[in-house]
Each structure stands twice: as structure tokens, then as C-alpha cells.
Tab-separated table of C-alpha atoms in Angstrom:
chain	number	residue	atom	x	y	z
A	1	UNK	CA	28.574	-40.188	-43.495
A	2	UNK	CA	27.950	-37.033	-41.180
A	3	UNK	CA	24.452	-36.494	-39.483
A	4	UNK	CA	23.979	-32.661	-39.336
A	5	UNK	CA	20.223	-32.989	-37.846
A	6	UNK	CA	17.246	-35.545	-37.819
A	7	UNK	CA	14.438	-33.034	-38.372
A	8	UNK	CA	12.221	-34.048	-41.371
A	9	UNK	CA	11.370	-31.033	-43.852
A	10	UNK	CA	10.245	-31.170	-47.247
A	11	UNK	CA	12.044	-27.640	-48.874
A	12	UNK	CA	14.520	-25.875	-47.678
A	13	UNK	CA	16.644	-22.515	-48.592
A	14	UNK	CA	19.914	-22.974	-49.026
A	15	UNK	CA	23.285	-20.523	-49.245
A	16	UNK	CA	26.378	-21.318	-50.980
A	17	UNK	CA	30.052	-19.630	-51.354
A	18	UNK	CA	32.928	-20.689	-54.079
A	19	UNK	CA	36.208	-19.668	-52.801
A	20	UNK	CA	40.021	-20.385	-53.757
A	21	UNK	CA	41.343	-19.298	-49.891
A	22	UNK	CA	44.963	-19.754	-50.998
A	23	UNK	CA	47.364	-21.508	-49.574
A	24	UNK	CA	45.110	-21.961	-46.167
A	25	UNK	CA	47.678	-24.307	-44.496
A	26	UNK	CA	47.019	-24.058	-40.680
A	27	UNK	CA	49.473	-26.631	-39.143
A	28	UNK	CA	50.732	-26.110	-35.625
A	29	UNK	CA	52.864	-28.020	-33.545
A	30	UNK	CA	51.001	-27.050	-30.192
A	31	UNK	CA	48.477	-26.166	-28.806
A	32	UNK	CA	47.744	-22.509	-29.337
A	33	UNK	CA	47.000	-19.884	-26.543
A	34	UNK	CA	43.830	-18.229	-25.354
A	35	UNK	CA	44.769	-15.176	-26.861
A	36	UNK	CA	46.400	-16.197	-30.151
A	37	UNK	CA	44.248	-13.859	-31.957
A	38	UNK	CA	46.136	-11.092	-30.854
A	39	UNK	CA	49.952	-12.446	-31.388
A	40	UNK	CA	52.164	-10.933	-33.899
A	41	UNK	CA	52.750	-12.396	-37.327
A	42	UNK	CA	56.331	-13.427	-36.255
A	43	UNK	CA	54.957	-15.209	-32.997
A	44	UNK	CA	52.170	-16.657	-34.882
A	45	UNK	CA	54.228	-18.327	-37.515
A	46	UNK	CA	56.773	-19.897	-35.000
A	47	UNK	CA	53.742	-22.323	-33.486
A	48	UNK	CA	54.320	-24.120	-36.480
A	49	UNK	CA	57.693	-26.053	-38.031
A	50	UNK	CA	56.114	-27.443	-41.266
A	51	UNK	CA	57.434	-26.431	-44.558
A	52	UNK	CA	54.439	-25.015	-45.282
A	53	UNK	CA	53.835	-21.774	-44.383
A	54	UNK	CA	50.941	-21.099	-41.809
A	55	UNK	CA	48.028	-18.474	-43.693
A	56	UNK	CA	48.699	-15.300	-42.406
A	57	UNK	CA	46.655	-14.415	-39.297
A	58	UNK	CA	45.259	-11.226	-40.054
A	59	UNK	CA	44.068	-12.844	-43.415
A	60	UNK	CA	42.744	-16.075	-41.223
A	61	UNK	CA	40.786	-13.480	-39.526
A	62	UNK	CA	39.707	-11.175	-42.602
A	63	UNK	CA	38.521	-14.479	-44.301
A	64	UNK	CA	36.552	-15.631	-40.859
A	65	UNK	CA	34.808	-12.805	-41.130
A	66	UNK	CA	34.086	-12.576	-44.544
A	67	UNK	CA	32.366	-16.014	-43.759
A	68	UNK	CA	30.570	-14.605	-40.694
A	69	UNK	CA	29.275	-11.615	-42.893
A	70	UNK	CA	27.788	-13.635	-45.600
A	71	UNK	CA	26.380	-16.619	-43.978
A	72	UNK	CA	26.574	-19.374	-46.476
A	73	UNK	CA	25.299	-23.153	-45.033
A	74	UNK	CA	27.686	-24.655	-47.740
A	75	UNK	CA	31.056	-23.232	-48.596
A	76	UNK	CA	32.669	-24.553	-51.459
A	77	UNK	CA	36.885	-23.875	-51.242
A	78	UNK	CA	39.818	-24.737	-52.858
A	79	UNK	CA	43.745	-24.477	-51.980
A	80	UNK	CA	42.860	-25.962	-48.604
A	81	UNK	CA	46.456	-27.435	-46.863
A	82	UNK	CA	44.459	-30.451	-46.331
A	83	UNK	CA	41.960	-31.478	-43.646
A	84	UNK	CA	43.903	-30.906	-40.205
A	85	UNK	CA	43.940	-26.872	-41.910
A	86	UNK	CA	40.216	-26.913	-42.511
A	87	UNK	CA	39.413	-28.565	-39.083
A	88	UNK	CA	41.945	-25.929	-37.838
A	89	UNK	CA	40.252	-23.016	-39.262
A	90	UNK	CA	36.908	-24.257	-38.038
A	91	UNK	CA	37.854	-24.347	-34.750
A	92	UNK	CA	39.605	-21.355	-34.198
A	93	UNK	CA	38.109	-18.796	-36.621
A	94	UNK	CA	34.642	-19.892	-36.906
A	95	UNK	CA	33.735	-21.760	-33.424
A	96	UNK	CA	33.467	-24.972	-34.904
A	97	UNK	CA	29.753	-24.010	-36.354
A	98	UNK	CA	30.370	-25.925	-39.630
A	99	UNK	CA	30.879	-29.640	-40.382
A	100	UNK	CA	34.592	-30.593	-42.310
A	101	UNK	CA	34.680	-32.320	-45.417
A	102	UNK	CA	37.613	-32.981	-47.150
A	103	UNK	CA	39.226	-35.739	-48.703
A	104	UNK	CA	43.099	-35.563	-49.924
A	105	UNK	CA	43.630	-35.250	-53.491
A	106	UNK	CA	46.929	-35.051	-55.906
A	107	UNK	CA	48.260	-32.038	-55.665
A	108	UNK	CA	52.064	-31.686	-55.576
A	109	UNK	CA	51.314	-28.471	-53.675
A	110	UNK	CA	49.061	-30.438	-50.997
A	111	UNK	CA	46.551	-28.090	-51.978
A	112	UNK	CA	42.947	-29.761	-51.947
A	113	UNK	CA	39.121	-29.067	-52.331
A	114	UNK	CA	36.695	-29.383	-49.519
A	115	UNK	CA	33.637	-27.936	-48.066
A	116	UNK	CA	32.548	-26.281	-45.043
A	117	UNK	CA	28.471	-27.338	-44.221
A	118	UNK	CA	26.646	-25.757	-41.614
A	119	UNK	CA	25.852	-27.750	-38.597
A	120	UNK	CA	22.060	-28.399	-37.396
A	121	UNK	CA	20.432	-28.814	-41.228
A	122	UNK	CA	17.710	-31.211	-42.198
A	123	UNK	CA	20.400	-33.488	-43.989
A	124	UNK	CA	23.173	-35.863	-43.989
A	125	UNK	CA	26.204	-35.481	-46.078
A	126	UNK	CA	28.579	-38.143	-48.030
A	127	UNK	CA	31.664	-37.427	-49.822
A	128	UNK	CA	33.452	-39.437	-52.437
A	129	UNK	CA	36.636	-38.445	-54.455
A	130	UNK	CA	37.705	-38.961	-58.232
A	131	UNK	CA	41.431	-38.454	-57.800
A	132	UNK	CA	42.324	-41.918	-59.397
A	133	UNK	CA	39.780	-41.456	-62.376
A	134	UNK	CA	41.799	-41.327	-64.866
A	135	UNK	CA	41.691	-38.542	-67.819
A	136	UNK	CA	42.713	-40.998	-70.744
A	137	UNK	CA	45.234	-38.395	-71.696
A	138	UNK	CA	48.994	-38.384	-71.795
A	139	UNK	CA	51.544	-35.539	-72.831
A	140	UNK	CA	53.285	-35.909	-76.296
A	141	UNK	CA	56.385	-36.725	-75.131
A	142	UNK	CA	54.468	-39.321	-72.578
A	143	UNK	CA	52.851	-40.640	-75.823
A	144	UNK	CA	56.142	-40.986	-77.544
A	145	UNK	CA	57.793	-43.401	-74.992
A	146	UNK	CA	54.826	-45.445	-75.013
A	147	UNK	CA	55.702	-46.098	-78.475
A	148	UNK	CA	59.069	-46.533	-78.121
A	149	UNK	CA	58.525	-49.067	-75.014
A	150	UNK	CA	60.083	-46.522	-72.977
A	151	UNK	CA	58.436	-46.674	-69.228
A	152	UNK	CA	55.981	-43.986	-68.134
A	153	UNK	CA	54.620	-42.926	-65.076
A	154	UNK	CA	51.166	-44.085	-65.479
A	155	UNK	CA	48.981	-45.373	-68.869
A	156	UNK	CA	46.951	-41.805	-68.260
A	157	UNK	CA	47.305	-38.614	-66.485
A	158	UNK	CA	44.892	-37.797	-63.244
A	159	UNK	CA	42.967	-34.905	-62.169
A	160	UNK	CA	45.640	-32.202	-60.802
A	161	UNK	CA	43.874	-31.944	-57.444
A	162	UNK	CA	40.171	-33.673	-57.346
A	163	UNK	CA	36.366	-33.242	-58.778
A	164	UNK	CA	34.847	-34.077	-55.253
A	165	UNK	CA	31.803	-35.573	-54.751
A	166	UNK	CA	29.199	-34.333	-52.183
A	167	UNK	CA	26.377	-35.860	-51.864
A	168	UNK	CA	23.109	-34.555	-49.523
A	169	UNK	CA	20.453	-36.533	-48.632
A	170	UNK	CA	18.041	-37.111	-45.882
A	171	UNK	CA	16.925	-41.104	-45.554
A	172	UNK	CA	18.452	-42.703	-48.119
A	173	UNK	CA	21.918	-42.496	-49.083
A	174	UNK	CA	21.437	-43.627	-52.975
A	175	UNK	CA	18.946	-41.015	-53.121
A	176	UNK	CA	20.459	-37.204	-52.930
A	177	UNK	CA	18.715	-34.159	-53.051
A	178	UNK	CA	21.493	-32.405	-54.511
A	179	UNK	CA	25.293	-33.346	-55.315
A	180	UNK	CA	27.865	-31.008	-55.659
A	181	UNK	CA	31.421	-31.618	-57.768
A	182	UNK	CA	33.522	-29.155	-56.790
A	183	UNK	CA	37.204	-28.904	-58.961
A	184	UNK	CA	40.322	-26.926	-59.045
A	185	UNK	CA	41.450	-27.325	-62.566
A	186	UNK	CA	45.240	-27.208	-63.912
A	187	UNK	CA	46.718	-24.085	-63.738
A	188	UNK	CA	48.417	-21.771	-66.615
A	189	UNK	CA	51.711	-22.518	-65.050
A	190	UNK	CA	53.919	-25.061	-67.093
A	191	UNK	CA	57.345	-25.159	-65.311
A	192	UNK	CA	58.574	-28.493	-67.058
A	193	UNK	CA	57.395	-26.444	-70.479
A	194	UNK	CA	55.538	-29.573	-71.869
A	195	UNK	CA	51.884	-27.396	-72.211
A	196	UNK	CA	51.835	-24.194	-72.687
A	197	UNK	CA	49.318	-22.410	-70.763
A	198	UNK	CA	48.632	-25.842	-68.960
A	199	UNK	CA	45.693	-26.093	-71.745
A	200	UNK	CA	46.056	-29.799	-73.037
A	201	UNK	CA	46.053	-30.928	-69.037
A	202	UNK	CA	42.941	-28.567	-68.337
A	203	UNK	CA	41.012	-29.514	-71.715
A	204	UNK	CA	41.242	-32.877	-70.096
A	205	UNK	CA	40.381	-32.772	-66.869
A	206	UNK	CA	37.549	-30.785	-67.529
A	207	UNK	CA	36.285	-33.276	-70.344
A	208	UNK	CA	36.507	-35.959	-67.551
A	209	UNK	CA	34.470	-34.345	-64.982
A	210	UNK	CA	31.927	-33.296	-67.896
A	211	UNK	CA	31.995	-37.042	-68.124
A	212	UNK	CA	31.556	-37.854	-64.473
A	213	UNK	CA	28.425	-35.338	-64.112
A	214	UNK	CA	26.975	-36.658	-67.319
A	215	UNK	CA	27.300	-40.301	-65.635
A	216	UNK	CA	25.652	-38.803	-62.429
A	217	UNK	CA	22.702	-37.568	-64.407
A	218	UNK	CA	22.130	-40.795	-66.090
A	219	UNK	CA	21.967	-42.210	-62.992
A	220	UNK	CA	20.280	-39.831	-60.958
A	221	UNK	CA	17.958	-38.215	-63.409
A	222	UNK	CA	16.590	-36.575	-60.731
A	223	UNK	CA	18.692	-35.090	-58.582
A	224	UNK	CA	19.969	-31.788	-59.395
A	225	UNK	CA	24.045	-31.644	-59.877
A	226	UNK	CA	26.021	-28.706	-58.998
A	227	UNK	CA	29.416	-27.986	-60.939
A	228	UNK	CA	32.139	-25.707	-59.733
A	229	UNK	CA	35.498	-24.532	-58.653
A	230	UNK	CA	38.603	-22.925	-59.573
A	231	UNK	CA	38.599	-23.216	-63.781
A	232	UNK	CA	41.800	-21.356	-64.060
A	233	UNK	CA	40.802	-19.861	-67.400
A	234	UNK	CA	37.501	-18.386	-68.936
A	235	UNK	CA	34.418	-20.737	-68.766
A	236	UNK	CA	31.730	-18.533	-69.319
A	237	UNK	CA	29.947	-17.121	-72.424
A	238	UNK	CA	30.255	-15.452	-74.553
A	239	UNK	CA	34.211	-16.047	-75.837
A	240	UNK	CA	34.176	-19.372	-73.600
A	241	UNK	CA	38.150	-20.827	-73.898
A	242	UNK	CA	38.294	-23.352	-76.445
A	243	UNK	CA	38.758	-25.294	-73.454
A	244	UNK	CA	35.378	-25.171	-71.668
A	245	UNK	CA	33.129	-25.454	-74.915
A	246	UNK	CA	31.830	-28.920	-74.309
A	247	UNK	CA	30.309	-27.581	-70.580
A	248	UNK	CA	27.679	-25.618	-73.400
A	249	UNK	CA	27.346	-28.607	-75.916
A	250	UNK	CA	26.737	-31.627	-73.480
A	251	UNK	CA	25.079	-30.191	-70.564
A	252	UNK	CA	22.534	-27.619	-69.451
A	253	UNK	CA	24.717	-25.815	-66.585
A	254	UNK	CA	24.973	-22.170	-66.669
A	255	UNK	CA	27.247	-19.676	-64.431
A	256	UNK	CA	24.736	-18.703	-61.774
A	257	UNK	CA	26.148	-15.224	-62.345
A	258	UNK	CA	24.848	-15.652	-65.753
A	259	UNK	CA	21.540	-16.926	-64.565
A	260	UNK	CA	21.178	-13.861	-62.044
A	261	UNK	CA	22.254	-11.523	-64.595
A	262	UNK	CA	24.904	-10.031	-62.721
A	263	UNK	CA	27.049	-7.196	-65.499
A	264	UNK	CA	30.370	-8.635	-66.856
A	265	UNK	CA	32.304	-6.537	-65.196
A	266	UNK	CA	30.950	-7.468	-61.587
A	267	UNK	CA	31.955	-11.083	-62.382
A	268	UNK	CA	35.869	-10.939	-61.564
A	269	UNK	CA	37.325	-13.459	-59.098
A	270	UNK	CA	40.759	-12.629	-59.982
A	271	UNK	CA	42.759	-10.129	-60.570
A	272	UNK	CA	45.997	-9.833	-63.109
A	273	UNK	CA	48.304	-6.942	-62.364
A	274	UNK	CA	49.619	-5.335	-65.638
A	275	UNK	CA	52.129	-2.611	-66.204
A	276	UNK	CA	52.013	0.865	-65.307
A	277	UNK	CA	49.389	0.152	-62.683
A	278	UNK	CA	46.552	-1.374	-64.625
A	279	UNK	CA	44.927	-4.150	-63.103
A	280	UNK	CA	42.394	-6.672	-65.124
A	281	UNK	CA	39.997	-8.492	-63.685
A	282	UNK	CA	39.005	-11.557	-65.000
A	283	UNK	CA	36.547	-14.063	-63.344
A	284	UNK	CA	37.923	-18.008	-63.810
A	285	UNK	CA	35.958	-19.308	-60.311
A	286	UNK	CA	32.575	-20.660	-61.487
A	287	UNK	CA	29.116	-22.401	-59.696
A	288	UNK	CA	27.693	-23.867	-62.791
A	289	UNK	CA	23.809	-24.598	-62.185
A	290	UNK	CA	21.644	-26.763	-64.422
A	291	UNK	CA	18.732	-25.867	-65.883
A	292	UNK	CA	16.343	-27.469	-63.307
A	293	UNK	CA	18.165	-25.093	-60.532
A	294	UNK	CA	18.058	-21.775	-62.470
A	295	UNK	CA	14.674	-20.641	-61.398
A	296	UNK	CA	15.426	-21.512	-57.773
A	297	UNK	CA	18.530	-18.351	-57.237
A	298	UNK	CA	17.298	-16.362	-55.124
A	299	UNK	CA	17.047	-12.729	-56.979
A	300	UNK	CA	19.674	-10.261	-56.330
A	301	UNK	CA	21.514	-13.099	-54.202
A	302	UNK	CA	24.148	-13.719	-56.773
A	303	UNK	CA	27.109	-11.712	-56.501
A	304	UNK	CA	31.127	-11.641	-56.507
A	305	UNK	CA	32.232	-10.433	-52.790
A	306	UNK	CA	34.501	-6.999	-52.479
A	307	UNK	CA	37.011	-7.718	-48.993
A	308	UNK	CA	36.777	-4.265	-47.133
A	309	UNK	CA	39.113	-2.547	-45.236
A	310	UNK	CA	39.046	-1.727	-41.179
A	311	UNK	CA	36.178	0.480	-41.811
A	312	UNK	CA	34.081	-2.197	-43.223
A	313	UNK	CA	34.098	-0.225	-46.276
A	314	UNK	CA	34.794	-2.221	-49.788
A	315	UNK	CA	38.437	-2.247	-51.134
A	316	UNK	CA	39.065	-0.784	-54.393
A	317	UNK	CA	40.368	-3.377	-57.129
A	318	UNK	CA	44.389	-3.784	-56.437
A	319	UNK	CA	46.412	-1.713	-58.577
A	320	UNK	CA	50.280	-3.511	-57.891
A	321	UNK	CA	51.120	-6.505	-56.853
A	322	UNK	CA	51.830	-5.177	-53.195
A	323	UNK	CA	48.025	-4.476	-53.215
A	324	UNK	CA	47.392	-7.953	-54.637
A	325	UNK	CA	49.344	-9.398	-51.928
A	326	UNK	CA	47.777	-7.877	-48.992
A	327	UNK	CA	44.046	-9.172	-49.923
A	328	UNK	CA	42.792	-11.855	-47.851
A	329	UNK	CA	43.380	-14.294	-50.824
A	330	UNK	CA	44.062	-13.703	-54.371
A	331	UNK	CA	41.220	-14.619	-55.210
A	332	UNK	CA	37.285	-13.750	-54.996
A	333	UNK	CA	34.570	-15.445	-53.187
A	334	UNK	CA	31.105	-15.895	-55.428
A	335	UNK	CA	28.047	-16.032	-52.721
A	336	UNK	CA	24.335	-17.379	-54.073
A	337	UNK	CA	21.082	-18.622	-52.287
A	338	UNK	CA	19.089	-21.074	-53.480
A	339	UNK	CA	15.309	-21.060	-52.387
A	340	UNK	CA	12.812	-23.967	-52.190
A	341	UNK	CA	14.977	-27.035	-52.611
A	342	UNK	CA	12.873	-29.983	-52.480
A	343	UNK	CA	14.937	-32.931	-49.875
């Protein structure tokens, strides 16, 4: 548990950000000079020796102020190199005004899902993991040694990274104001080619956390639960992936983009570079509210965020892959406020 602030308050306004920072490892073997800010790529890369490669610094510093610009009290991220990266990034990029929270999760990447909460609020934080819960699913070929008493890895497959748990509360622990599960789903890739498009892992793993937020409703009928994260494949409506139907069937959440109304096309959080210079954007990050949340957005607070360029001025959508490359993050952040949340 983290104390952010003892001051007693009954409603409070709150802003959020979802955002896949990719690949934010920060991991240095030393301690880093007053004016880091200003070394070269090449210098800034040799103060760290892991195998993974540091973030970039410009993009460090294009992301830092992305943050800066839009404020939000609770950042939601995924592809996080773990928690010495986030409590890196804190510290150097954003003067150590936010709280960590981060717990490790399975990722073969070491790529996890953690949050960023804004120090001196009228709240206390907890944060629980569900990286052992298991998915009750196994590939074919996983299914066929079973039944052939050949060994397998485990009886059932686990979540690819996490669906973490935060929990924010004032006096008692048991009793939230809000929880937030915050995922990064299986992506399309499928380099042993045992699922094609990575669907059968990502059908499961997001029937298990539709599970786990049902449970949390049950339980806490009424606290309000927040679901989102990195789908990695189309949740919304209409046209939702086969995949993502039972988030519509079983539960009340809706895409706060939805809720606000925002126009398709200002929905994209990711960008696919086709031939001959086409680019299509396609939004796969989500913040799925439920229905006792909806009329709390904020109007016109709900929106996908554009990086800019020196001038401050947006960026156009990337066009190649060299454009792609040079964004902050290949990915978009989502920003939202909520107003007049009881705690």
C-alpha cells in the first residue's frame, strides 16, 4: 500500500491516459550526469550494458512531455521494461511527481503493465497481479500430448503479460472507490506458427479477465471497475473481432471514446504502414467504462493524442515505416477526465 495524501474529500475529478510506450527499458549501469539530457544518442546508450536496449532519449523526452502537456493523475502504460524503467523515467523525465506501480508479469519480452499516479491525492493505492490465473486453455498440439501422456509445460496457458489490479481507496482497503485492470493482450505475432493471428491465445485471455471483472463486480457491486489496455485487435463496435464479443454480452463497459462520441476516424492508436505509402490507422488501445461511469467523462475530454513536432505543431499520420519509427512510440496515447467521483 502507498499513501499519496491524508486529506478527507468526498468527490473528486480525476484524469486518466492509456499508453503502450514501447519498449521503455531505462536500465543504466551508473549513475547518470547532470546534464544527461543533452548527451548524444551514442553516449546515452553506452550508460547502459543490458541486452535491452535503453528507449531512445529524444523519445524519453518527447514522451515526458507529452505527459507534462496533458496532465493525467493516473497513467495507465504498457511495454514498461519493468519497474527499475518506470522508477527511472519518473525520476529523470518527470521529477519524481508521480507514485510507481508496477508489478512483474510473464512476458518473454520483460515487457509489463503499470501505472504512473499522481502524488498528493485524497487516496491510497493497492496493486495486485493475475499473472498465475490461469486461462483454462491449451494449444491443440498442447491438448494432444495431454492425451497421449506426453508432458506439457503447464495444465493451462497464462495471461501473456498481466490484467493488473489497482485498487483506490481512502480508509478502508476492502472498500475501493474505483479499481482499474489494466491488460496487454497477445499479440498477432505467432513465430512458433501454432495460432494464427495469436487469436485462440487472445480469445482467452480476454475471456479470463471478462471473468475476473465479472468476479470483482459480484463482489464489489459498488465500486465502479475500469477495463483497459493494449487489445491488439479491434474491440470496439460496430464489427467488434469475434474475439472481443463477450466484453458486449456479459458486461456493461463501453470505449469511453464511444461514450464521448469521438468520430471513427479520430479513434486510431496505431498505425499499419501499407504499400505505396498508404498508412491505416486502426485503434486496438481501449479504456472500457461501465455504465455507472459513462455520465461522469468529462465532455470534450475524450480524445486520441497527435505527438507534434519541434514547433509544437501536430504530426501528420506516418506515411513509411521510417516515419513510423521516428514517433515517440508506435503507438497512441488515449487521454479522458472523469468528474465527480464519489471516494
Amino acid at each position: 500500500m502507498t499513501q499519496l495524501s491524508t486529506l478527507n474529500t468526498q468527490k473528486i475529478d480525476l484524469n486518466f491516459g492509456l499508453f503502450n510506450a514501447e519498449n521503455l527499458f531505462l536500465l543504466f549501469d551508473h549513475s547518470l550526469p547532470e546534464n544527461f539530457k543533452s548527451l548524444s544518442e551514442n553516449q546515452w546508450q553506452k550508460l547502459s550494458s543490458s541486452v535491452y536496449e535503453n528507449k531512445s532519449l529524444q523519445k524519453c523526452l518527447q514522451i515526458a512531455d507529452m505527459i507534462k502537456k496533458n496532465n493525467p493523475d493516473i497513467l495507465m502504460l504498457c511495454e514498461v521494461g519493468g519497474l527499475e524503467s518506470l522508477n527511472n523515467f519518473n525520476a529523470l523525465f518527470l521529477d519524481s511527481q508521480y507514485s510507481v506501480a508496477l508489478i512483474e508479469g510473464n512476458s518473454d519480452r520483460h515487457i509489463d503493465v503499470g501505472f504512473l499516479i499522481k502524488k498528493n491525492h485524497p487516496f491510497y493505492f493497492d496493486l495486485a497481479t493475475n499473472k498465475n490465473r490461469p486461462l483454462h486453455f491449451l494449444y491443440p498440439h498442447e491438448n494432444l500430448s495431454q492425451k497421449t501422456g506426453y508432458p506439457v509445460k503447464s495444465n493451462s496457458q497464462l495471461f501473456s503479460r498481466d490484467c493488473a489490479e489497482l485498487r483506490l481507496f481512502t480508509t478502508n482497503r476492502e472498500q475501493p472507490f474505483l479499481v482499474i485492470l489494466l491488460t496487454h493482450l497477445k499479440s498477432r505475432l505467432d513465430p512458433e506458427r501454432i495460432d494464427p493471428g495469436g487469436t485462440e491465445r487472445r480469445t482467452a485471455e480476454l475471456r479470463t479477465a471478462i471473468d475476473i471483472y465479472n468476479e470483482l463486480h459480484k463482489t464489489l457491486p459498488n465500486t465502479p471497475i475500469i477495463f483497459a489496455g493494449d487489445m491488439n485487435g479491434f474491440a470496439g463496435a460496430p464489427q467488434t473481432d469475434p474475439e472481443f464479443t463477450c466484453i458486449y454480452s456479459e458486461t456493461s463497459l463501453r470505449d469511453v471514446l464511444e461514450v464521448s462520441q469521438v468520430s471513427l476516424d479520430k479513434r486510431s492508436t496505431f498505425f499499419q504502414i501499407k504499400a505505396g505509402g498508404r498508412s491505416e490507422g486502426r485503434q486496438i488501445d481501449y479504456v472500457f467504462l461501465p455504465v455507472e461511469l459513462h455520465n461522469h467523462v468529462k465532455p470534450k475530454s475524450s480524445y486520441t493524442y497527435s505527438f507534434t513536432d519541434a514547433f509544437g505543431l501536430p504530426l501528420p499520420d506516418p506515411r513509411t515505416l521510417d516515419e513510423k519509427i521516428k514517433r515517440p512510440s508506435d503507438h497512441y496515447p488515449i487521454f479522458f477526465t472523469l468528474e465527480n467521483i464519489k471516494i
